[in-house]
Coordinates of C-alpha atoms in Angstrom, one line a residue:
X12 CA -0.7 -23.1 -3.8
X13 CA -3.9 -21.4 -2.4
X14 CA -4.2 -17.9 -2.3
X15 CA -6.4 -18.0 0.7
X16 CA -4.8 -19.5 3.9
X17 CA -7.4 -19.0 6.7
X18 CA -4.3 -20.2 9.6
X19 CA -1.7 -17.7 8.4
X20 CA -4.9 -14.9 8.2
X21 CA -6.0 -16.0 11.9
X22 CA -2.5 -16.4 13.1
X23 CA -2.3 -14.5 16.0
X24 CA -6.0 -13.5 16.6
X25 CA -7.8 -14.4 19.7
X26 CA -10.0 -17.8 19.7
X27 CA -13.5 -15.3 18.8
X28 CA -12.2 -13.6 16.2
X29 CA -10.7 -16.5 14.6
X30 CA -13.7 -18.6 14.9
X31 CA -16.1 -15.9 13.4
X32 CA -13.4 -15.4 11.0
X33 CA -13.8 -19.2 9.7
X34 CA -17.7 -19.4 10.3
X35 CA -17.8 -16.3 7.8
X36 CA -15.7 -17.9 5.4
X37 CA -18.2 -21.4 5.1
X38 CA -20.4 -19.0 4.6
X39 CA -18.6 -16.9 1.5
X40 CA -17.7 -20.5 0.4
X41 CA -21.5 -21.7 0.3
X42 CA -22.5 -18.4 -1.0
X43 CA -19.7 -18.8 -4.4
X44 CA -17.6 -16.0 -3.7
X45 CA -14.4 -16.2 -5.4
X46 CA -11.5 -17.3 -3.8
X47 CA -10.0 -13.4 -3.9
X48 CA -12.7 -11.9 -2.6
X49 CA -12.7 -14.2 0.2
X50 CA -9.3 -13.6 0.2
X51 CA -9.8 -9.7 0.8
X52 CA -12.5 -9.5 3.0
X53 CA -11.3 -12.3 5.4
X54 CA -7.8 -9.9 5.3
X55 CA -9.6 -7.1 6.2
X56 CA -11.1 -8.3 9.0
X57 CA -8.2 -9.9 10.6
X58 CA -6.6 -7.1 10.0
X59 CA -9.0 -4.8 12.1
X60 CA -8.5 -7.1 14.7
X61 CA -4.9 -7.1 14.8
X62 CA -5.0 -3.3 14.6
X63 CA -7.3 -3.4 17.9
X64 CA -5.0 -5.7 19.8
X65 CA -1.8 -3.8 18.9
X66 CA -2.2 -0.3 17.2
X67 CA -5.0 1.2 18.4
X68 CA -4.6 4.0 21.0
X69 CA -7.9 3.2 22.9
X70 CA -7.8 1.3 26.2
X71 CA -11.4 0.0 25.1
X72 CA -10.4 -1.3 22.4
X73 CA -8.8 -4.4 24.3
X74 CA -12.5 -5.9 24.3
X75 CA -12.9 -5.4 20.9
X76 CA -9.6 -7.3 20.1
X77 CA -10.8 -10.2 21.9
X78 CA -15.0 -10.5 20.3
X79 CA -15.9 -8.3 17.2
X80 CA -19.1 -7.8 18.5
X81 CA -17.7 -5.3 21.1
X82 CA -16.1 -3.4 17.7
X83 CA -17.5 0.4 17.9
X84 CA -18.0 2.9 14.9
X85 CA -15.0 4.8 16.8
X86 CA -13.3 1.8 16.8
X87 CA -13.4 0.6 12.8
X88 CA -12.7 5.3 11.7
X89 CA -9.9 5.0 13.8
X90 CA -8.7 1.8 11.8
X91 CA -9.3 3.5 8.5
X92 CA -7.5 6.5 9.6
X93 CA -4.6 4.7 10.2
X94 CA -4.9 2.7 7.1
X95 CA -5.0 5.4 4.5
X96 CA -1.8 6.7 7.2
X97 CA 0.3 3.8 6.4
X98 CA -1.1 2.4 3.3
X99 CA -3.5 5.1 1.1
X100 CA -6.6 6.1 0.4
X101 CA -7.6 3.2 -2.1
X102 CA -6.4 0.2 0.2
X103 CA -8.0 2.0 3.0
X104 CA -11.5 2.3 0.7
X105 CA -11.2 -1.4 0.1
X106 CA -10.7 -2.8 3.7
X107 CA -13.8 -0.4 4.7
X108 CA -15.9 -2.2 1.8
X109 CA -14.2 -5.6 3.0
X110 CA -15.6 -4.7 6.7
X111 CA -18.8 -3.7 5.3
X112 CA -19.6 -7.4 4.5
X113 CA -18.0 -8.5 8.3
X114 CA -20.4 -6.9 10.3
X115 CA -23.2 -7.2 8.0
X116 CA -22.6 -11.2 8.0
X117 CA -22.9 -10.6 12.0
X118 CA -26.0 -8.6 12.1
X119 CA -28.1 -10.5 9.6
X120 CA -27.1 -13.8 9.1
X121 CA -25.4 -14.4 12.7
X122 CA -27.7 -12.0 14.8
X123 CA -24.5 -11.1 16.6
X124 CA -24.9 -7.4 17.0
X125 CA -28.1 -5.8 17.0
X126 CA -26.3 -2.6 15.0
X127 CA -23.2 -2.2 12.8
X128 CA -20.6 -0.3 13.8
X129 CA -20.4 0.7 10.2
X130 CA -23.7 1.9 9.6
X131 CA -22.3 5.7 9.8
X132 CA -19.1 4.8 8.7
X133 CA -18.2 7.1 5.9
X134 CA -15.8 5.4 2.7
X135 CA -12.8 7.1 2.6
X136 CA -12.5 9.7 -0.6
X137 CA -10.1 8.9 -3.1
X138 CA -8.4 11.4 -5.4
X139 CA -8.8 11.3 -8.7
X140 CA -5.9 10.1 -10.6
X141 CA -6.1 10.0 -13.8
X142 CA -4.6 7.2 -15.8
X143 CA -2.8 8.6 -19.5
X144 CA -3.9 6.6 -22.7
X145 CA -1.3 4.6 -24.5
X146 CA -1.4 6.1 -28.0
X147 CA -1.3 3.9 -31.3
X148 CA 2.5 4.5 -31.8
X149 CA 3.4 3.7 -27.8
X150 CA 1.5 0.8 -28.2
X151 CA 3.3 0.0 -32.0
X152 CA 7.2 0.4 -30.3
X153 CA 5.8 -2.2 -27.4
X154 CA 5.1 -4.5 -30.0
X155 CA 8.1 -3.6 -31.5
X156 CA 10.6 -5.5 -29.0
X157 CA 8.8 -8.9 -29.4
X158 CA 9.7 -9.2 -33.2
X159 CA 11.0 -12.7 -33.5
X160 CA 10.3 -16.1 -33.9
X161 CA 11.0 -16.7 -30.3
X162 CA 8.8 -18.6 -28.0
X163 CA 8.8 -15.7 -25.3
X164 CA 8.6 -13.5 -28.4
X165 CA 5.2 -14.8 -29.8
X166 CA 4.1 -15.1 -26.6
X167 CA 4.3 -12.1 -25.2
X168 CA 3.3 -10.2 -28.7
X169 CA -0.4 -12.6 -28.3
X170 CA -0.7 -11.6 -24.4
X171 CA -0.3 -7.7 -25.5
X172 CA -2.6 -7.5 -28.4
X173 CA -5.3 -8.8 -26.4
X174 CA -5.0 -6.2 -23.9
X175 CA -4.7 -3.6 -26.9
X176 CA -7.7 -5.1 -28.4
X177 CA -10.5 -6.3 -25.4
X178 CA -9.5 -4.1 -22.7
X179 CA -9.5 -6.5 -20.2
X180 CA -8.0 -6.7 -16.9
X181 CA -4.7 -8.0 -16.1
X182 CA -6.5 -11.1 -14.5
X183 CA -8.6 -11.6 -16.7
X184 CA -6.2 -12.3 -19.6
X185 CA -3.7 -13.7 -17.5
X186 CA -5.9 -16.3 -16.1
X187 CA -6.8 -17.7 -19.6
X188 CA -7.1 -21.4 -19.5
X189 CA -6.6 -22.9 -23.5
X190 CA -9.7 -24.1 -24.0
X191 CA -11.1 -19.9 -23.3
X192 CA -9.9 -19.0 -26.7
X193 CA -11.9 -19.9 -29.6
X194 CA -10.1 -19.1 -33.3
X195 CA -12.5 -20.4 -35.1
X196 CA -15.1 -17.1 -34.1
X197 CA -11.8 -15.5 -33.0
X198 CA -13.0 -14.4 -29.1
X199 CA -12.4 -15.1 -25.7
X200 CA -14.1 -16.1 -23.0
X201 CA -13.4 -14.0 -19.7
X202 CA -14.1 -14.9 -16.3
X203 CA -14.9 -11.6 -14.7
X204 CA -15.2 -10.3 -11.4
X205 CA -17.9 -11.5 -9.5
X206 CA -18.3 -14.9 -11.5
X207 CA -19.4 -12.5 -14.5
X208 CA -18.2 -14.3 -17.8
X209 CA -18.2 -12.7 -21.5
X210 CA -16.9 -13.5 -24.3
X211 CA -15.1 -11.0 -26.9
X212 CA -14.3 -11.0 -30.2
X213 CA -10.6 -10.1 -31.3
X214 CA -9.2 -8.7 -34.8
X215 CA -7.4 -10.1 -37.2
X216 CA -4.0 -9.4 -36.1
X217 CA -4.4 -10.5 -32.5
X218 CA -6.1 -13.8 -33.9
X219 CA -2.7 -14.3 -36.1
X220 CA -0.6 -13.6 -33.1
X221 CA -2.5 -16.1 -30.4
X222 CA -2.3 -18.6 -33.6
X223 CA 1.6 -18.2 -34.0
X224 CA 1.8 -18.8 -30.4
X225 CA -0.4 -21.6 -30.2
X226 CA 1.9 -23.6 -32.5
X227 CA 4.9 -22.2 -30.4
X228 CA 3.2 -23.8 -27.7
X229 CA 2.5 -26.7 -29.1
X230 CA 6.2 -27.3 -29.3
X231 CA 6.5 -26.4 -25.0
X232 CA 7.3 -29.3 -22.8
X233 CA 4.2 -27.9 -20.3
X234 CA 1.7 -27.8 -23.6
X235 CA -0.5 -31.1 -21.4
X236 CA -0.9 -28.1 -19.0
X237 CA -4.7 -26.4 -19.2
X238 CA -2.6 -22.6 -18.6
X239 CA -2.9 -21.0 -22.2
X240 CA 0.1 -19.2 -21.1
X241 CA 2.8 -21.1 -20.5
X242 CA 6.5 -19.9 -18.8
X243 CA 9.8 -20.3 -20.8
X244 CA 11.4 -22.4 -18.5
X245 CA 10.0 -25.3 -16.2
X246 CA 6.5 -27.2 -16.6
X247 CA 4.2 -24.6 -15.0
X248 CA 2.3 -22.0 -16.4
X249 CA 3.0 -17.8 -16.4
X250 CA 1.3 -16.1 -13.7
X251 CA -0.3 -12.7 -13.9
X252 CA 2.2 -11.3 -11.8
X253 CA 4.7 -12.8 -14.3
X254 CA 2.7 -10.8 -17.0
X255 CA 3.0 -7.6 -15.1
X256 CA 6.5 -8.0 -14.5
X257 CA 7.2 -8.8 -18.1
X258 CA 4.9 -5.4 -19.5
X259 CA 6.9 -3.5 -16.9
X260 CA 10.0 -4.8 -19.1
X261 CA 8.8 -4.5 -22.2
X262 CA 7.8 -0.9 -21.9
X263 CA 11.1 -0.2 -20.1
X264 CA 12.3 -1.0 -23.4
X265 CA 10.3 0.7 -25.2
X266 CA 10.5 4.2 -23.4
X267 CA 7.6 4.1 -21.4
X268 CA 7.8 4.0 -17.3
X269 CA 5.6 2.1 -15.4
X270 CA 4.0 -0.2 -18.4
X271 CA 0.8 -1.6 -16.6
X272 CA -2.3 -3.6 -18.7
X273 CA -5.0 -0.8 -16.6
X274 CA -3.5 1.8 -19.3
X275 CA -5.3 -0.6 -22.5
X276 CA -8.2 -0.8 -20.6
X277 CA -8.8 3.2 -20.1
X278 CA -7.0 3.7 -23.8
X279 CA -10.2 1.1 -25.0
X280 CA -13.1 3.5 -23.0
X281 CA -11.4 6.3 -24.2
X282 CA -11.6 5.1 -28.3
X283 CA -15.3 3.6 -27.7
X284 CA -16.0 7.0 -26.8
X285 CA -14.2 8.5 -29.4
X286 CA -16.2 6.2 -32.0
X287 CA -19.2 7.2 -30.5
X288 CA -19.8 3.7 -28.8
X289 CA -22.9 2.7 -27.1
X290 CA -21.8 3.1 -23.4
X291 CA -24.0 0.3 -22.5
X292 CA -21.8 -2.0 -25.4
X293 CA -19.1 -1.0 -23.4
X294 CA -20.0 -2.0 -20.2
X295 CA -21.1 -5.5 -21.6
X296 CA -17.4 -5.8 -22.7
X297 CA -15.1 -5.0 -19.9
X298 CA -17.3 -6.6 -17.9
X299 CA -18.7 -3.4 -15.7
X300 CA -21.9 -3.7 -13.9
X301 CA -22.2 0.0 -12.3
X302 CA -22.7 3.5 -14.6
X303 CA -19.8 5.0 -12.8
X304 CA -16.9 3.0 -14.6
X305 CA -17.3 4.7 -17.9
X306 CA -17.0 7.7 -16.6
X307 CA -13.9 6.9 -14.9
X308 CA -12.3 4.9 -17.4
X309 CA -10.9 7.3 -19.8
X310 CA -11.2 10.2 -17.9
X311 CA -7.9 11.4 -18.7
X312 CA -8.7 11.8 -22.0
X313 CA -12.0 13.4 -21.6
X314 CA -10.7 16.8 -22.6
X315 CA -9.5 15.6 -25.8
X316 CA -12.7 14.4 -26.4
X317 CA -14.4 17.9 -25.6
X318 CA -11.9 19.8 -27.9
X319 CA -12.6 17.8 -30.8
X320 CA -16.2 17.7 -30.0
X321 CA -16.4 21.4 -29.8
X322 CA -14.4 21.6 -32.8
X323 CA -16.8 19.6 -34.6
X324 CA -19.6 21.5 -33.8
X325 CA -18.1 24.9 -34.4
X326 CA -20.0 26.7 -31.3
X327 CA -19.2 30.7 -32.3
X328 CA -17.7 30.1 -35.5
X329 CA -20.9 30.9 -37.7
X330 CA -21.9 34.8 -36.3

């Protein structure tokens, strides 16, 4: 099934909004935006709209719920105020960046307005929340409740390691079609955000795991199906919700609350770093494109780093 359903998004909007709503969408299709980005920026529109019709305080905003081209800056702050009200500050950031891409779609490609209403628009701040590593033991008692010859077991064992040991993003991994995963140079092929692929090599004990449950698979009634990750029961393959569901499990079991596969991802910045890693290396292999991820990513742990840094160098200790 889909992911992006333009009637259920339009449902409800008037005849304007809903027809600039699916001109803008040919156009993300012809341009070979990803189906979730569509997804989110078409959600955010629609859901400005929908705000305008029925939330928003301001008798002028009646006009705007009918055309988007009578949206005002007033119009699209008061919709992020009462987004990161109701929601947060992070879904609130991303329907503002969503937007961003509405009205310029209007001004440039459409000529629709001559100005965007979010030309003075300022993002909503986020606060800084910093994400704790998973240390070597945590991650050693995860792997510790998928001992086993069970198909679930090897599984799961071959979808952890390769967070443990590329980093990438819940998506990314859980996405994996079989033919991504090459043993014979032992790496992966990722299919980024933003159409960005890479491929990653993996150790030696994550390449032993995905090969123990390759031959598990083998074995599945749904092995015909192009998923490299395959569910226990039925002929379908395992979602990456179905993997976040099953690391929330397996770190319940383990002692840790709130398992996600984000905490490998910092935890592999945060050891590159640690190592001394070329931050531009890193960058190529989680897939980042801006300067401001690496400093993000393992910012929880860039005290520890400090410490041992100023241990190292012993600033004092020789007068």
């Amino acid at each position: 099934m889909p992911l992006l359903d333009l009637n259920k998004i339009t449902e409800g909007l008037s005849k304007t909004w809903s027809g600039f709503l699916r001109d803008w969408d040919r156009a993300l299709r012809s341009g070979n935006y990803p189906e979730t980005t569509r997804y989110n920026y078409l959600l955010a529109a629609a859901q400005l709209a929908r705000y305008l019709g029925e939330y928003s305080p301001d008798p002028d905003a009646d006009a705007a719920a009918e055309d988007p081209v009578e949206v005002s800056r007033a119009h699209v702050e008061a919709f992020q105020a009462w987004m990161i009200e109701t929601r947060s500050a992070s879904t609130a950031l991303n329907k503002h960046k969503g937007l961003q891409q509405f009205f310029k779609w209007l001004l440039l490609d459409e000529g629709e307005i001559d100005r965007s209403p979010m030309e003075r628009v300022r993002q909503p701040k986020l606060p800084q929340k910093l994400v704790p590593v998973i240390r070597d033991d945590e991650t050693t008692k995860i792997l510790g409740t998928c001992k086993g010859r069970d198909f679930v077991q090897l599984r799961d064992e071959a979808i952890i390691r390769l967070y443990c040991n590329t980093g990438a993003r819940l998506s990314e991994v859980g996405n994996l079609m079989l033919d991504d995963i090459d043993l014979t140079t032992e790496s992966v092929h990722f299919h980024g955000k933003g159409s960005r692929d890479r491929r990653v090599r993996f150790g030696p004990r994550t390449a032993r795991a995905v090969s123990r449950y390759l031959r598990a698979r083998a074995k599945h009634k749904a092995a015909h199906l192009p998923d490299l990750w395959l569910a226990e029961r039925g002929v379908r393959g395992l979602a990456p919700n179905g993997i976040k569901i099953m690391l929330e499990r397996r770190g319940l079991a383990a002692g840790l609350v709130k398992l996600h596969a984000h905490r490998w991802r910092h935890t592999f910045a945060h050891e590159w770093k640690c190592a001394g890693g070329d931050t531009g290396d890193l960058m190529l292999l989680l897939g980042w494109t801006s300067e401001e991820m690496p400093r993000r990513y393992g910012a929880s742990a860039a005290a520890e780093r400090a410490q041992e840094t100023h241990q190292r160098i012993g600033v004092g200790d020789h007068v």
